[in-house]
Coordinates of C-alpha atoms and ligand atoms in Angstrom, one line a residue:
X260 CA 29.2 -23.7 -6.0
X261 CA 30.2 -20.4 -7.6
X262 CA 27.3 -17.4 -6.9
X263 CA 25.7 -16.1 -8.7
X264 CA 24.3 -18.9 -10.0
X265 CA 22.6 -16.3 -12.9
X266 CA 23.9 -12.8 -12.8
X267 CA 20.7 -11.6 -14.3
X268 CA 18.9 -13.2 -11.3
X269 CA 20.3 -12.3 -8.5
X270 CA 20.3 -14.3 -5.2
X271 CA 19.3 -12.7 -1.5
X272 CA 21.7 -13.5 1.2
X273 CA 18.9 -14.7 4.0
X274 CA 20.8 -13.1 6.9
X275 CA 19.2 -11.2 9.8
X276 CA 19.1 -8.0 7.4
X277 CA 16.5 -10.1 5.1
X278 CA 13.7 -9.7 8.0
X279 CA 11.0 -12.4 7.3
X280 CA 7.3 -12.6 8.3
X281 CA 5.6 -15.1 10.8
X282 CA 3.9 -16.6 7.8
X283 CA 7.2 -16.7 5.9
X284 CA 7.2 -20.4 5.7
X285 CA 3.6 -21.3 4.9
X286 CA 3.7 -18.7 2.2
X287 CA 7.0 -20.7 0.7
X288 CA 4.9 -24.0 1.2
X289 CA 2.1 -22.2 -1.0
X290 CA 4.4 -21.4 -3.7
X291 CA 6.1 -18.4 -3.1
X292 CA 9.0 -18.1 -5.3
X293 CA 10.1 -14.4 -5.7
X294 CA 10.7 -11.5 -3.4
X295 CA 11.0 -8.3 -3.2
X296 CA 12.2 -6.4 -0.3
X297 CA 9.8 -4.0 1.8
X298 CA 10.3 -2.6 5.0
X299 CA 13.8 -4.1 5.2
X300 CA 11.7 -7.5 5.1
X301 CA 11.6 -9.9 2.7
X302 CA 8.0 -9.6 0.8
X303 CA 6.5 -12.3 -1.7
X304 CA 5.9 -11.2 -4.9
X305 CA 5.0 -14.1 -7.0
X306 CA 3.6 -17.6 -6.5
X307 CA 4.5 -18.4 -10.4
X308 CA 1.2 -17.4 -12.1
X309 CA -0.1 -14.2 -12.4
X310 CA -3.3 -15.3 -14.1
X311 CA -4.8 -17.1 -11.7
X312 CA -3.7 -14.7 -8.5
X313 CA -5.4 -11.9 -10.5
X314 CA -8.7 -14.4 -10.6
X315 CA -8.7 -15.3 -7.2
X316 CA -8.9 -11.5 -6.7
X317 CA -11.5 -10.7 -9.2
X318 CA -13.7 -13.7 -8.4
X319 CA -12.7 -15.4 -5.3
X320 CA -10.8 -15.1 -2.3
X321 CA -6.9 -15.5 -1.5
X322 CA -4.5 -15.2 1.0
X323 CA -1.9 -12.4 1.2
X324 CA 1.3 -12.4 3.4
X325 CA 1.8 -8.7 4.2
X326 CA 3.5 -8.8 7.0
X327 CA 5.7 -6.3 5.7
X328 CA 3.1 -3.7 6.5
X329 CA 4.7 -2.7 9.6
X330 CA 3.3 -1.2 12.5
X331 CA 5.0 2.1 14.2
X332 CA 3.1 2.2 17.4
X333 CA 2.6 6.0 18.7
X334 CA 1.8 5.0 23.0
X335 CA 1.7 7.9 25.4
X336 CA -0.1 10.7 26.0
X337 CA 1.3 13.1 23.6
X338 CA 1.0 10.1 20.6
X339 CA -2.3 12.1 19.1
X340 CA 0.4 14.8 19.0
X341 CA 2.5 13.3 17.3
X342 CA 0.6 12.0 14.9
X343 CA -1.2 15.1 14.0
X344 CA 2.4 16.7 13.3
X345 CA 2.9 14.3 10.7
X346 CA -0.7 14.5 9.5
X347 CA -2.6 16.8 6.8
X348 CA -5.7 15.2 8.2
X349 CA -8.0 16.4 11.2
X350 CA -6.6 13.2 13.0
X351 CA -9.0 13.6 15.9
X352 CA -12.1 13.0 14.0
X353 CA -10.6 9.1 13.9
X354 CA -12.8 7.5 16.0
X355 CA -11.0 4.9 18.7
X356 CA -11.5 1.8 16.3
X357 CA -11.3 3.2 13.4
X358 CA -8.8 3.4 10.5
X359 CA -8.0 6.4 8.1
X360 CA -5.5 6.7 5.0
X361 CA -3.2 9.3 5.7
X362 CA -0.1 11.2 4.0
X363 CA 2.9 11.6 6.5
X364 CA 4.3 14.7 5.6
X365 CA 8.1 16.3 6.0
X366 CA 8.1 20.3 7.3
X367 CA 8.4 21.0 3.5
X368 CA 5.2 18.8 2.6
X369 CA 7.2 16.2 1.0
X370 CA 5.5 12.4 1.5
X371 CA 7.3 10.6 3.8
X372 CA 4.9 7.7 3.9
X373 CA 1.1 7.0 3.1
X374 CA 0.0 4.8 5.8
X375 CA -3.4 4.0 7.4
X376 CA -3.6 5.4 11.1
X377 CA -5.6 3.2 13.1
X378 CA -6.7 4.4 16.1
X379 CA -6.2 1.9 19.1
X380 CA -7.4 4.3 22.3
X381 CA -6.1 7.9 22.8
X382 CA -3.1 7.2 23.7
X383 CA -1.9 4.7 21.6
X384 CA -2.0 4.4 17.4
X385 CA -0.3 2.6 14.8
X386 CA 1.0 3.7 11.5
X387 CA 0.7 0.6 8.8
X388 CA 3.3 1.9 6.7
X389 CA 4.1 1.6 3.1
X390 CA 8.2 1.1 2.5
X391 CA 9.6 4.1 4.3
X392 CA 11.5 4.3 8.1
X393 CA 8.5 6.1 9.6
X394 CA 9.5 5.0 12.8
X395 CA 13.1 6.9 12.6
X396 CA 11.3 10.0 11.7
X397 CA 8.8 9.9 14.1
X398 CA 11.6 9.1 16.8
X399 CA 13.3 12.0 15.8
X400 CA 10.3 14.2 15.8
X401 CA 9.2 12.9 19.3
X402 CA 12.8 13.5 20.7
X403 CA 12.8 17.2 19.1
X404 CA 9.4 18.2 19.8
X405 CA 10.3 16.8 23.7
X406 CA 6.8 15.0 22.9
X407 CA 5.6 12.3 26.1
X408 CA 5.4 9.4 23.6
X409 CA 7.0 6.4 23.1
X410 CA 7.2 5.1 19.4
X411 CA 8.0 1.3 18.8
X412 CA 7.8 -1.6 16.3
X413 CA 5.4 -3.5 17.8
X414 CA 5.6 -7.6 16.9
X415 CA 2.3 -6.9 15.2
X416 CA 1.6 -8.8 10.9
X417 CA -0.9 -8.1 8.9
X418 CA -2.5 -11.5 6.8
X419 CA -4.8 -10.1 4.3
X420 CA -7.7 -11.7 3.2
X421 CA -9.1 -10.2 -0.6
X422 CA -11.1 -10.8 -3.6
X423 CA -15.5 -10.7 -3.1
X424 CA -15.6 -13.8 -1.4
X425 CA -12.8 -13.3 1.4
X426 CA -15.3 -11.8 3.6
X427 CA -17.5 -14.8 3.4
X428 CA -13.8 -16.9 4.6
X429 CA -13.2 -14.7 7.2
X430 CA -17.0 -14.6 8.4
X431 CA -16.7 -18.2 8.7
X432 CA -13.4 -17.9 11.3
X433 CA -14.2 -15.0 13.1
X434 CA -18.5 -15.4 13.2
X435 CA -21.3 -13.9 11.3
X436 CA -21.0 -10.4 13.3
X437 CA -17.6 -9.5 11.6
X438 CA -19.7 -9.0 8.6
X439 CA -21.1 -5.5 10.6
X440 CA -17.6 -4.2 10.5
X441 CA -17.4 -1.0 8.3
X442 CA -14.9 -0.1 6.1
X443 CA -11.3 0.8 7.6
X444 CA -13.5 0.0 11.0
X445 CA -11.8 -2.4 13.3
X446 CA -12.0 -4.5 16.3
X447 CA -9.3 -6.3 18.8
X448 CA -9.9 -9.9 19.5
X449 CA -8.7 -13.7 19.5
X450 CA -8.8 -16.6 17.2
X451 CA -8.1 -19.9 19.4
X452 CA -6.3 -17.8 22.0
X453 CA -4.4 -16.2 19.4
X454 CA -4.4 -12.0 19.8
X455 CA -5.5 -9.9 16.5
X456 CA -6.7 -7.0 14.8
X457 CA -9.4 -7.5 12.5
X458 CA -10.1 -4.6 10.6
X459 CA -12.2 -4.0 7.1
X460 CA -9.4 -3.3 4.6
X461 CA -7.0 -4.5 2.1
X462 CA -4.5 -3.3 -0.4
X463 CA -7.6 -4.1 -3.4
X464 CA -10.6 -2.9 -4.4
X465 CA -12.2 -6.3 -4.0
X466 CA -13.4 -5.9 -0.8
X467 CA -11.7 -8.1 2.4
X468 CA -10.2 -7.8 5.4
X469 CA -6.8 -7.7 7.2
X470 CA -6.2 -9.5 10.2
X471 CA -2.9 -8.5 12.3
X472 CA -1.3 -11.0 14.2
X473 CA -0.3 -9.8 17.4
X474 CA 1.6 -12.5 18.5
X475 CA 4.4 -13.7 15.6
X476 CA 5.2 -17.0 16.7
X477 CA 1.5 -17.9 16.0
X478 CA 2.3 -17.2 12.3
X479 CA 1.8 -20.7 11.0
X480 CA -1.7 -21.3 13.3
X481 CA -3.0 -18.4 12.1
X482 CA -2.0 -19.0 8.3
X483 CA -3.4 -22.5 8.3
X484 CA -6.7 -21.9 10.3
X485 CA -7.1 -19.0 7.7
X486 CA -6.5 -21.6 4.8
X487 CA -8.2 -24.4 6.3
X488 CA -11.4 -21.6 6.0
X489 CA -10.4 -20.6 2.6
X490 CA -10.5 -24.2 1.2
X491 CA -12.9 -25.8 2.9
X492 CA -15.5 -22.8 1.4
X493 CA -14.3 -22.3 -2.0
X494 CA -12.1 -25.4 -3.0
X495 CA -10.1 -24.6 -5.8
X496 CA -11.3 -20.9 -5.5
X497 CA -9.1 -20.4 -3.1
X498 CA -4.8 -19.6 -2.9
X499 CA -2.4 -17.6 -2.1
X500 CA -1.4 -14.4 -3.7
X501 CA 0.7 -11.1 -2.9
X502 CA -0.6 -7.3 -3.6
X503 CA -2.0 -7.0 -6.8
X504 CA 0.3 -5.0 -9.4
X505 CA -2.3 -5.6 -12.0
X506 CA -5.3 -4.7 -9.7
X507 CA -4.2 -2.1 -8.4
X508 CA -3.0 0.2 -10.9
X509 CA -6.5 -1.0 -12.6
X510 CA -8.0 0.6 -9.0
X511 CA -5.8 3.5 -8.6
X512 CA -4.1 2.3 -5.1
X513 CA -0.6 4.0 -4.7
X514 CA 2.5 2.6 -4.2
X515 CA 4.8 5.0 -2.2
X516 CA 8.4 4.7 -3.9
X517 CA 6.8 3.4 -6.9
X518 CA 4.7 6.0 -7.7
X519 CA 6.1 8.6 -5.6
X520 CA 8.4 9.4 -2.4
X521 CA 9.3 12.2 -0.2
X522 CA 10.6 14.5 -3.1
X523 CA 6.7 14.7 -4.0
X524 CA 4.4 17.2 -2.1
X525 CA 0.4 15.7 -1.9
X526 CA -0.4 17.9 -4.4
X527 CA 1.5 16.5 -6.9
X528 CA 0.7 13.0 -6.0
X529 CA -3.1 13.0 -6.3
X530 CA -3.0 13.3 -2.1
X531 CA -4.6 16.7 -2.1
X532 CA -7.9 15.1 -1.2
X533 CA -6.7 13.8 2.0
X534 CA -5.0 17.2 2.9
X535 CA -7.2 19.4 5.5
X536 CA -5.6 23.1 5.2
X537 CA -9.3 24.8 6.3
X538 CA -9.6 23.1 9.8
X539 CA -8.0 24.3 13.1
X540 CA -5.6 21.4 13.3
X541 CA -2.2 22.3 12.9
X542 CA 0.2 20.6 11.5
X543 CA 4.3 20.4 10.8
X544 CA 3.5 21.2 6.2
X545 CA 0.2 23.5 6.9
X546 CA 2.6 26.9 5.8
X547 CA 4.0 24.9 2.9
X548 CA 1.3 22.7 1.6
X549 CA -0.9 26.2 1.7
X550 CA 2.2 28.2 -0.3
X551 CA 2.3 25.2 -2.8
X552 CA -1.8 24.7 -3.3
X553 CA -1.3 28.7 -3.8
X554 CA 1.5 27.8 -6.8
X555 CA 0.6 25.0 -8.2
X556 CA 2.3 21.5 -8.5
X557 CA 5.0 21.4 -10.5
X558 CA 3.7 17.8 -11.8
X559 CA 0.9 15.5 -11.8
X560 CA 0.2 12.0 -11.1
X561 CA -2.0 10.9 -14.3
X562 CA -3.2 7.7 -15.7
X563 CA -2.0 7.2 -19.2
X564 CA -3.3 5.1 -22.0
X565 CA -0.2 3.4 -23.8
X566 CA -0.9 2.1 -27.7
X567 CA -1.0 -1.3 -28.9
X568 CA -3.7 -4.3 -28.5
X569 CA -1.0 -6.8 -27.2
X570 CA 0.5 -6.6 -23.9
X571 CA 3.6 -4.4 -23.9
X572 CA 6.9 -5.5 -21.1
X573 CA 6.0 -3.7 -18.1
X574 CA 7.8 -1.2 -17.0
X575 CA 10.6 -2.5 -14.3
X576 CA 12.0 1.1 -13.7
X577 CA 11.1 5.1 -14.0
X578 CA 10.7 5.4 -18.2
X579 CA 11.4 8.2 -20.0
X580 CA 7.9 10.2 -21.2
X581 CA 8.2 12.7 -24.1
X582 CA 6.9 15.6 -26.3
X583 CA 6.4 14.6 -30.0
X584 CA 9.5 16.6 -30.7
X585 CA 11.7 14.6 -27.8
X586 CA 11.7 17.2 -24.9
X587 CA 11.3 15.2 -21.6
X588 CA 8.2 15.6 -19.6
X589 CA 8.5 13.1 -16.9
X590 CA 8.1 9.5 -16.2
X591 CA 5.8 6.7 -16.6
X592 CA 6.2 4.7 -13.0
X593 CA 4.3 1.5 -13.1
X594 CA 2.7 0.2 -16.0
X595 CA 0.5 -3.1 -16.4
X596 CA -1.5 -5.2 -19.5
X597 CA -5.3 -4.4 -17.6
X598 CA -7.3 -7.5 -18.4
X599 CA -10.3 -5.6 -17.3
X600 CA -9.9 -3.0 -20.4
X601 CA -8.1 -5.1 -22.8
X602 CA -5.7 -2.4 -22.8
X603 CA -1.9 -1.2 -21.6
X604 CA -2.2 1.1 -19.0
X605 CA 0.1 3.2 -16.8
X606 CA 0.5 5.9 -13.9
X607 CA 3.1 8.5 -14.7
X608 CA 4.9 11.6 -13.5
X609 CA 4.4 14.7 -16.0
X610 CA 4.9 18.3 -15.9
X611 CA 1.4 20.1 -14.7
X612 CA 1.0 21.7 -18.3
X613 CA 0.8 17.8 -20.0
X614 CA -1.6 16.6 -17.4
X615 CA -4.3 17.7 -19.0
X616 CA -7.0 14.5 -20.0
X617 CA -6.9 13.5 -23.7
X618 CA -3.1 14.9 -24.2
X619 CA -0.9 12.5 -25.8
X620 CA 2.7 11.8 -25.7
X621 CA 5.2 9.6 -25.8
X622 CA 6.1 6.8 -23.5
X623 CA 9.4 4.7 -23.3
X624 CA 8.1 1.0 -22.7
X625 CA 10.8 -1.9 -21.4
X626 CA 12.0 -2.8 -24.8
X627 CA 13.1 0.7 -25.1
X628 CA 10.6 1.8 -27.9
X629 CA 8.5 4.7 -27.4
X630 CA 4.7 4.0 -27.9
X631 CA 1.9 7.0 -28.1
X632 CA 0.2 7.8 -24.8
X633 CA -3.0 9.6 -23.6
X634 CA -3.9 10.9 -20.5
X635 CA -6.9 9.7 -18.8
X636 CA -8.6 9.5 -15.5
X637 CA -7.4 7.5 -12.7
X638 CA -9.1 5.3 -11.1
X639 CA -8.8 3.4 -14.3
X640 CA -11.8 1.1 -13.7
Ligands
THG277 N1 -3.1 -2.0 4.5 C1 -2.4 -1.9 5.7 N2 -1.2 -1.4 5.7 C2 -0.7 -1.0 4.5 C3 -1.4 -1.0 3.3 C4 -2.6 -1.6 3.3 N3 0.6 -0.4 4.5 C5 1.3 -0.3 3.3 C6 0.4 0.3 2.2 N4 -0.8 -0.5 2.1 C7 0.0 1.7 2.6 N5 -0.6 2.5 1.5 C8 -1.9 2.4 1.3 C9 -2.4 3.0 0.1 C10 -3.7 2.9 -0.2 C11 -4.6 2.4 0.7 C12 -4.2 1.9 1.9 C13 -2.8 1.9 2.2 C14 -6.1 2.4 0.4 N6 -6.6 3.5 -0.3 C15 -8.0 3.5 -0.7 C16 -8.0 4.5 -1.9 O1 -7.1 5.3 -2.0 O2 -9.0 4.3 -2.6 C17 -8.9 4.0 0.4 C18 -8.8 5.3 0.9 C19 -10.0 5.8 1.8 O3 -11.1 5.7 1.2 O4 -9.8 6.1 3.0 O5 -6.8 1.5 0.8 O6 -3.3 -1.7 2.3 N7 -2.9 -2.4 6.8

């Protein structure tokens, strides 16, 4: 056989580069049938109908392999440190069981990463990163610094369970008092003698929990015990899915490397909110991040409205965004049909003096066109 088989579809070579998750083969059993790559990991994207994963969300329950959220485990007693020199948040008011969303910040306020910190006990935390090598930087940081932490990849995979029933699913595994936990809140425990981390959270705005196996060659127990819940509760309410694309623009969830990366400062990214210059906590950005919330961003994150009562392609790279009279003023980075608003919607890049709501431009959609745009609010729904 000649490869590629199609050059427009390109084929992954499944070496030892093409990391795969402990539920790797119970998500291909379900239906998995396209990939993307996350974490250096291979990450399904697909099960082969968007429709009905976006239900399951909406209405239901389903079952999401993200084991490409990675864990970078901070374990010493400088790993509070550590964290709080990558931090713009006050990280000791996490409470010891508790989870917050954090940027991870370069010297020059650039977002490395936009992980949530969960904190395990004082000396140990995990970062569960979005698609960035947190764990190099953080090395590097901890060697500089001379910092009495050691930072790892623990063999630690999330399993998320979404949509407005999951937590009834998960309630039904785990017992009646999981249904106390509070948002981001979590708790260590077992499952048949298998170790996790159950915590109140999710890639969604559905509502759910993730559960981290602690233990990857338990994988497929975990996966089918899970499913076992799933089905015996809702019946054909009930299947697998992957992140959202359509949800969560809908919701207003970043996607670091989508919507921005380390070239971006918090400011510019609609992170500001999670960035604590007032308090005593120091941090590696505090001089620039103050410097830049004196300048201004240069750009703005902003939802847009895109023309047209049909579904437009959606967008499968940065697209060009324009004044009326063809001057560029950034790009449009992820773009969706929303089902709840019967409308196209985006989440772009422009220049801070087109960021204002109601300005329209033009946007660059996947057929090359260029449709009329407005800015609006985000979260969208
Ligand atoms: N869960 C876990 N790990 C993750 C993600 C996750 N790692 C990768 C990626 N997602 C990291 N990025 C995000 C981005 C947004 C949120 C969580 C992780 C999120 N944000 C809410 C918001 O912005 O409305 C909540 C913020 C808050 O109120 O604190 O949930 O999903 N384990």
């Amino acid at each position: 056989m000649i490869y590629p088989r199609d050059p427009d579809r390109p084929e992954i070579a499944m070496g030892a580069r093409a990391r795969r998750s402990p539920f790797f083969d119970r998500a291909k059993a379900r239906g998995a049938c396209m990939y993307s790559i996350y974490n250096h990991m291979l990450m399904a994207t697909s099960y082969g109908n968007p429709g009905r994963e976006y239900d399951l969300l909406m209405n239901h329950a389903a079952i999401w392999d993200v084991g490409v959220e990675r864990q970078v485990q901070l374990e010493g007693p400088d790993a509070m440190k550590l964290a709080q020199l990558m931090s713009p948040r006050d990280v000791s008011k996490c409470k010891i069981g508790q989870g917050f969303y954090t940027p991870i910040l370069s010297r020059d306020g650039g977002v490395i990463n936009d992980p949530i910190l969960l904190k395990l006990n004082e000396d140990k935390i995990w970062l569960s990163i979005a698609d960035s090598d947190v764990k190099l930087y953080a090395m590097g940081l901890a060697d500089a610094m001379e910092l009495d932490v050691v930072v790892t990849e623990p063999d630690v995979s999330p399993l998320a369970i979404q949509g407005p029933r999951a937590e009834d699913v998960v309630a039904a595994v785990f017992g009646e008092e999981i249904r106390a936990i509070r948002y981001f809140y979590f708790i260590e425990t077992e499952i048949q003698g298998i170790p996790v981390v159950l915590q109140r959270s999710g890639w969604s705005k559905q509502g759910g929990f993730e559960i981290y196996l602690c233990d990857g060659s338990r994988g497929g127990e975990l996966y089918d015990l899970m499913w076992a819940a799933g089905e015996t509760l809702l019946g054909e309410n009930w299947g697998p899915g992957t992140p959202n694309p359509i949800e969560r623009i809908e919701s207003g969830l970043f996607s670091w490397g989508t919507d921005f990366d380390e070239q971006n400062n918090p400011f510019e990214c609609r992170l500001g909110k999670w960035c604590d210059l007032d308090g005593d906590h120091d941090f590696l950005a505090k001089e620039a991040l103050l410097r830049i919330r004196e300048q201004g961003p240069r750009e703005q994150l902003v939802g847009l409205h895109l023309a047209g009562s049909e579904p437009l392609p959606g967008a499968v790279k940065p697209m060009q965004l324009t004044r009326k009279d063809g001057s560029e003023i950034g790009t449009l980075r992820a773009s969706t049909w929303s089902p709840r608003l019967e409308r196209n919607i985006a989440l772009a890049r422009v220049l801070t003096a087109e960021s204002e709501l109601g300005n329209t431009i033009l946007a660059e959609v996947a057929d090359g066109s260029m449709v009329e745009a407005t800015v609006v609010n985000v979260p969208f729904v």
